[in-house]
Amino acid sequence: TVDAAGLCLKTGNTVVLRGGSAAIESNRRIIEVLRGALEETALPPDAIQLIEDPNRSSVDEMLKLNGLLDVVIPRGGASLIRNVVDNATVPVIETGAGICHTFVDESADPQMASDIAFNAKVQRPSVCNSMETLLVHEAFAPDHLRLLADRLLAANVEIRGCERTSALIPKAKAVTEEDYATEYNDYILNIRIVNNLDEALAHIGKYGTMHSECIVTGNQANAARFLQEIDAAAVYHNASTRFTDGFEFGYGAEIGISTQKLHARGPMGLPALT
């Protein structure tokens, strides 16, 4: 809420905020503070408005306020974003859901792969740039996957794996097609052992949400191909998907991570809004 209000005012725009019912009391207090601060400036306090109606109908009404709202930016789960994209007549900046992957290639440094995967899943699993599926090359898995998985299990991560993963990690539960298409935002991780880079690219192409994808590899040709062929807002070589963030990119506060291809893509801060 604070980021959205600050960015909108910085661009010279009025902002209408509509939070979820679970945060309504917090949002009321935050807006009270922000409006109080505006009273000490040349800006009118009414430049910040909060819609307190918790019903979904209030969202649906906002989506069709052409001429009153210039743009709607949905922040939330996949169902909210889908509803806005499908039903809005007001222009929309789509901030996409994050089913993010890390592919550990055959030539990956084991310690680096462990550190990147651990950071991508454990540091803050509730956010959109956290990893949901770890893809592991079949040549890397026999010697190194068990140690990596033990580190994740020790951090209370539930592992759901393919048959080959379960053979190496007895504590892994069986993964399903639905799991691969799920943004957990929780201490749950899918692990799939793949035959090669082609299979990893195909998996990400099928289940990814064009948010953030990573390859851990010492093979420069494989890295270059991954960076070139993956269709996502942010693609990483030997770095965690958790870096996809406005502050980390040097933009300051962000309004969201755009996964669309029109206008800005990736973290959207003040430059993208002006």
Short mmCIF file of C-alpha atoms in Angstrom, two decimals:
data_model
loop_
_atom_site.label_atom_id
_atom_site.label_comp_id
_atom_site.label_asym_id
_atom_site.label_seq_id
_atom_site.Cartn_x
_atom_site.Cartn_y
_atom_site.Cartn_z
CA THR A 1 0.00 0.00 0.00
CA VAL A 2 2.74 2.47 0.93
CA ASP A 3 4.76 1.63 -2.21
CA ALA A 4 1.70 2.04 -4.46
CA ALA A 5 0.68 5.36 -2.91
CA GLY A 6 4.20 6.75 -3.00
CA LEU A 7 4.82 5.77 -6.63
CA CYS A 8 1.49 7.14 -7.81
CA LEU A 9 1.97 10.47 -6.05
CA LYS A 10 5.53 10.69 -7.38
CA THR A 11 4.18 10.38 -10.92
CA GLY A 12 1.57 13.08 -10.26
CA ASN A 13 -1.40 10.70 -10.16
CA THR A 14 -4.22 10.15 -7.74
CA VAL A 15 -4.36 6.59 -6.39
CA VAL A 16 -7.39 4.51 -5.44
CA LEU A 17 -6.45 1.53 -3.26
CA ARG A 18 -8.64 -1.52 -2.80
CA GLY A 19 -7.11 -4.12 -0.50
CA GLY A 20 -8.36 -7.55 0.52
CA SER A 21 -10.67 -8.08 3.49
CA ALA A 22 -7.91 -9.70 5.55
CA ALA A 23 -5.91 -6.44 5.56
CA ILE A 24 -8.72 -3.89 5.87
CA GLU A 25 -7.90 -2.69 9.39
CA SER A 26 -4.20 -2.32 8.57
CA ASN A 27 -5.03 -0.49 5.36
CA ARG A 28 -7.32 1.95 7.17
CA ARG A 29 -4.54 2.88 9.56
CA ILE A 30 -1.94 3.15 6.78
CA ILE A 31 -4.19 5.42 4.72
CA GLU A 32 -4.91 7.54 7.79
CA VAL A 33 -1.18 8.09 8.27
CA LEU A 34 -0.56 8.80 4.58
CA ARG A 35 -3.42 11.26 4.32
CA GLY A 36 -2.21 12.95 7.49
CA ALA A 37 1.21 13.37 5.93
CA LEU A 38 -0.32 14.92 2.80
CA GLU A 39 -1.95 17.60 4.95
CA GLU A 40 1.55 18.96 5.53
CA THR A 41 2.23 19.24 1.80
CA ALA A 42 0.75 21.08 -1.19
CA LEU A 43 -1.01 17.87 -2.25
CA PRO A 44 -4.64 17.30 -1.24
CA PRO A 45 -5.25 14.42 1.20
CA ASP A 46 -7.99 13.20 -1.14
CA ALA A 47 -5.28 12.23 -3.63
CA ILE A 48 -5.26 8.92 -1.74
CA GLN A 49 -8.53 7.01 -1.56
CA LEU A 50 -9.27 3.64 0.03
CA ILE A 51 -12.20 1.47 -1.02
CA GLU A 52 -13.33 -0.35 2.12
CA ASP A 53 -16.04 -2.49 0.53
CA PRO A 54 -14.76 -6.10 0.84
CA ASN A 55 -17.16 -7.50 -1.77
CA ARG A 56 -15.78 -8.63 -5.09
CA SER A 57 -18.47 -6.58 -6.81
CA SER A 58 -16.53 -3.44 -5.91
CA VAL A 59 -13.57 -4.75 -7.90
CA ASP A 60 -15.79 -5.63 -10.85
CA GLU A 61 -17.21 -2.11 -10.83
CA MET A 62 -13.74 -0.54 -10.81
CA LEU A 63 -12.73 -2.59 -13.84
CA LYS A 64 -15.22 -0.72 -16.02
CA LEU A 65 -14.68 2.87 -14.83
CA ASN A 66 -13.35 4.07 -18.18
CA GLY A 67 -12.80 7.81 -18.12
CA LEU A 68 -12.36 7.80 -14.34
CA LEU A 69 -9.53 5.29 -13.90
CA ASP A 70 -6.57 5.37 -16.29
CA VAL A 71 -5.10 2.01 -15.34
CA VAL A 72 -5.80 -0.93 -13.02
CA ILE A 73 -2.86 -2.85 -11.51
CA PRO A 74 -3.89 -6.13 -9.86
CA ARG A 75 -1.68 -7.40 -7.04
CA GLY A 76 -2.59 -10.79 -5.60
CA GLY A 77 -3.28 -14.40 -6.46
CA ALA A 78 -3.76 -15.93 -9.88
CA SER A 79 -7.57 -15.90 -9.65
CA LEU A 80 -7.68 -12.15 -8.94
CA ILE A 81 -5.28 -11.36 -11.77
CA ARG A 82 -7.21 -13.58 -14.19
CA ASN A 83 -10.51 -11.91 -13.25
CA VAL A 84 -9.06 -8.45 -13.85
CA VAL A 85 -7.44 -9.37 -17.17
CA ASP A 86 -10.58 -11.12 -18.44
CA ASN A 87 -13.14 -8.50 -17.39
CA ALA A 88 -11.51 -5.06 -17.35
CA THR A 89 -12.35 -2.45 -19.95
CA VAL A 90 -9.92 -0.07 -18.22
CA PRO A 91 -6.28 -0.60 -19.32
CA VAL A 92 -4.49 -3.18 -17.17
CA ILE A 93 -0.87 -3.75 -16.19
CA GLU A 94 -0.70 -7.49 -15.58
CA THR A 95 1.53 -8.47 -12.69
CA GLY A 96 1.75 -12.20 -13.16
CA ALA A 97 1.72 -15.19 -10.89
CA GLY A 98 5.13 -16.70 -10.23
CA ILE A 99 5.70 -20.36 -11.01
CA CYS A 100 9.48 -19.98 -11.09
CA HIS A 101 12.02 -22.70 -11.90
CA THR A 102 15.68 -23.37 -11.24
CA PHE A 103 17.46 -25.78 -13.59
CA VAL A 104 20.63 -27.36 -12.22
CA ASP A 105 22.68 -28.43 -15.24
CA GLU A 106 25.18 -31.28 -15.47
CA SER A 107 28.18 -28.97 -15.01
CA ALA A 108 26.78 -26.97 -12.08
CA ASP A 109 28.98 -26.39 -9.06
CA PRO A 110 27.26 -28.43 -6.30
CA GLN A 111 27.72 -25.83 -3.56
CA MET A 112 26.53 -23.01 -5.80
CA ALA A 113 23.51 -25.04 -6.89
CA SER A 114 22.64 -25.78 -3.25
CA ASP A 115 23.00 -22.14 -2.19
CA ILE A 116 20.92 -20.80 -5.09
CA ALA A 117 18.15 -23.38 -4.68
CA PHE A 118 18.03 -22.87 -0.93
CA ASN A 119 17.79 -19.10 -1.28
CA ALA A 120 15.16 -19.31 -4.03
CA LYS A 121 12.88 -21.55 -1.96
CA VAL A 122 13.56 -20.87 1.72
CA GLN A 123 14.41 -17.18 2.14
CA ARG A 124 10.81 -16.05 1.61
CA PRO A 125 8.58 -18.67 -0.02
CA SER A 126 5.40 -16.55 0.11
CA VAL A 127 6.49 -14.16 -2.66
CA CYS A 128 6.06 -14.43 -6.42
CA ASN A 129 9.79 -14.73 -7.22
CA SER A 130 10.38 -17.78 -5.04
CA MET A 131 11.13 -21.13 -6.72
CA GLU A 132 8.32 -23.67 -7.04
CA THR A 133 10.07 -26.37 -9.11
CA LEU A 134 13.69 -27.51 -9.14
CA LEU A 135 14.78 -29.25 -12.34
CA VAL A 136 17.93 -31.35 -12.06
CA HIS A 137 20.04 -32.86 -14.85
CA GLU A 138 20.18 -36.64 -14.63
CA ALA A 139 24.00 -36.59 -14.56
CA PHE A 140 24.05 -34.20 -11.58
CA ALA A 141 21.40 -35.92 -9.50
CA PRO A 142 23.03 -39.22 -8.39
CA ASP A 143 25.99 -37.62 -6.62
CA HIS A 144 24.58 -34.29 -5.44
CA LEU A 145 20.78 -34.16 -5.24
CA ARG A 146 20.50 -35.99 -1.91
CA LEU A 147 22.70 -33.46 -0.07
CA LEU A 148 20.82 -30.54 -1.62
CA ALA A 149 17.47 -32.09 -0.68
CA ASP A 150 18.60 -32.85 2.88
CA ARG A 151 19.38 -29.16 3.32
CA LEU A 152 15.90 -28.23 2.13
CA LEU A 153 14.24 -30.89 4.30
CA ALA A 154 16.13 -29.58 7.34
CA ALA A 155 14.51 -26.19 6.66
CA ASN A 156 11.04 -27.85 6.78
CA VAL A 157 10.53 -27.83 3.02
CA GLU A 158 8.13 -30.52 1.81
CA ILE A 159 9.52 -32.16 -1.31
CA ARG A 160 7.31 -33.58 -4.06
CA GLY A 161 9.30 -35.50 -6.63
CA CYS A 162 9.12 -37.50 -9.82
CA GLU A 163 9.84 -41.24 -9.70
CA ARG A 164 13.58 -40.77 -10.22
CA THR A 165 13.67 -38.12 -7.50
CA SER A 166 11.83 -40.37 -5.05
CA ALA A 167 14.37 -43.12 -5.68
CA LEU A 168 17.11 -40.78 -4.42
CA ILE A 169 15.06 -38.97 -1.74
CA PRO A 170 12.87 -41.42 0.21
CA LYS A 171 11.06 -38.61 2.04
CA ALA A 172 9.78 -37.10 -1.22
CA LYS A 173 6.07 -37.36 -1.91
CA ALA A 174 4.85 -38.19 -5.41
CA VAL A 175 4.47 -35.10 -7.59
CA THR A 176 1.45 -34.58 -9.87
CA GLU A 177 0.77 -32.59 -13.02
CA GLU A 178 -1.33 -30.23 -10.92
CA ASP A 179 1.64 -29.66 -8.59
CA TYR A 180 3.81 -28.51 -11.49
CA ALA A 181 1.15 -25.93 -12.36
CA THR A 182 0.72 -24.67 -8.78
CA GLU A 183 2.20 -21.53 -7.22
CA TYR A 184 2.58 -22.78 -3.65
CA ASN A 185 3.90 -19.64 -1.91
CA ASP A 186 4.80 -22.06 0.86
CA TYR A 187 7.51 -24.43 2.06
CA ILE A 188 6.69 -26.94 -0.69
CA LEU A 189 8.97 -27.73 -3.63
CA ASN A 190 8.62 -29.92 -6.72
CA ILE A 191 11.78 -31.69 -7.89
CA ARG A 192 12.03 -33.30 -11.32
CA ILE A 193 15.06 -35.03 -12.80
CA VAL A 194 15.35 -34.31 -16.53
CA ASN A 195 17.46 -35.92 -19.23
CA ASN A 196 18.95 -32.73 -20.66
CA LEU A 197 18.58 -29.01 -21.29
CA ASP A 198 15.94 -29.61 -23.97
CA GLU A 199 13.67 -31.34 -21.45
CA ALA A 200 14.19 -28.55 -18.93
CA LEU A 201 13.29 -25.91 -21.52
CA ALA A 202 10.17 -27.85 -22.51
CA HIS A 203 9.05 -28.17 -18.88
CA ILE A 204 9.47 -24.45 -18.22
CA GLY A 205 7.72 -23.61 -21.48
CA LYS A 206 4.74 -25.72 -20.40
CA TYR A 207 4.40 -24.73 -16.74
CA GLY A 208 6.19 -21.38 -16.37
CA THR A 209 4.32 -18.10 -15.96
CA MET A 210 6.93 -15.91 -17.72
CA HIS A 211 8.09 -14.49 -14.39
CA SER A 212 11.62 -15.57 -13.39
CA GLU A 213 13.72 -18.57 -14.43
CA CYS A 214 17.27 -19.65 -13.54
CA ILE A 215 19.96 -21.97 -14.88
CA VAL A 216 22.87 -23.05 -12.70
CA THR A 217 25.66 -24.21 -15.00
CA GLY A 218 29.34 -23.95 -15.81
CA ASN A 219 28.62 -24.51 -19.50
CA GLN A 220 28.54 -21.13 -21.24
CA ALA A 221 26.84 -22.49 -24.36
CA ASN A 222 24.00 -23.98 -22.30
CA ALA A 223 23.70 -20.75 -20.31
CA ALA A 224 23.51 -18.67 -23.49
CA ARG A 225 20.87 -20.95 -24.97
CA PHE A 226 18.79 -20.88 -21.78
CA LEU A 227 18.93 -17.08 -21.59
CA GLN A 228 17.99 -16.80 -25.26
CA GLU A 229 15.15 -19.32 -25.42
CA ILE A 230 13.34 -18.90 -22.10
CA ASP A 231 10.35 -16.55 -22.38
CA ALA A 232 10.24 -14.76 -19.02
CA ALA A 233 10.47 -11.27 -17.58
CA ALA A 234 13.76 -12.12 -15.85
CA VAL A 235 16.20 -14.94 -16.69
CA TYR A 236 19.24 -15.73 -14.56
CA HIS A 237 22.54 -17.54 -14.96
CA ASN A 238 23.93 -18.68 -11.60
CA ALA A 239 21.71 -16.35 -9.55
CA SER A 240 18.52 -16.82 -7.54
CA THR A 241 15.10 -15.89 -8.90
CA ARG A 242 14.67 -13.92 -5.66
CA PHE A 243 16.61 -11.09 -7.32
CA THR A 244 13.52 -10.15 -9.38
CA ASP A 245 12.57 -7.12 -7.31
CA GLY A 246 12.35 -3.39 -7.90
CA PHE A 247 14.78 -2.52 -5.12
CA GLU A 248 17.30 -5.16 -6.23
CA PHE A 249 17.10 -3.82 -9.80
CA GLY A 250 17.81 -0.30 -8.58
CA TYR A 251 14.31 1.07 -9.24
CA GLY A 252 13.43 1.73 -5.61
CA ALA A 253 9.88 0.83 -4.67
CA GLU A 254 7.97 -1.24 -7.22
CA ILE A 255 4.33 -1.40 -8.24
CA GLY A 256 4.60 -5.03 -9.34
CA ILE A 257 6.41 -7.55 -11.52
CA SER A 258 5.01 -7.27 -15.02
CA THR A 259 4.94 -10.50 -17.03
CA GLN A 260 3.28 -8.93 -20.07
CA LYS A 261 5.13 -7.92 -23.24
CA LEU A 262 3.54 -4.54 -23.89
CA HIS A 263 5.37 -1.64 -22.20
CA ALA A 264 7.55 -2.59 -19.23
CA ARG A 265 8.41 -6.18 -18.38
CA GLY A 266 9.77 -7.27 -15.02
CA PRO A 267 9.88 -5.05 -11.90
CA MET A 268 8.00 -1.81 -12.49
CA GLY A 269 9.20 1.20 -10.54
CA LEU A 270 9.11 4.93 -11.14
CA PRO A 271 10.83 4.83 -14.58
CA ALA A 272 8.19 2.49 -16.00
CA LEU A 273 5.33 4.60 -14.62
CA THR A 274 6.65 7.82 -16.12
#
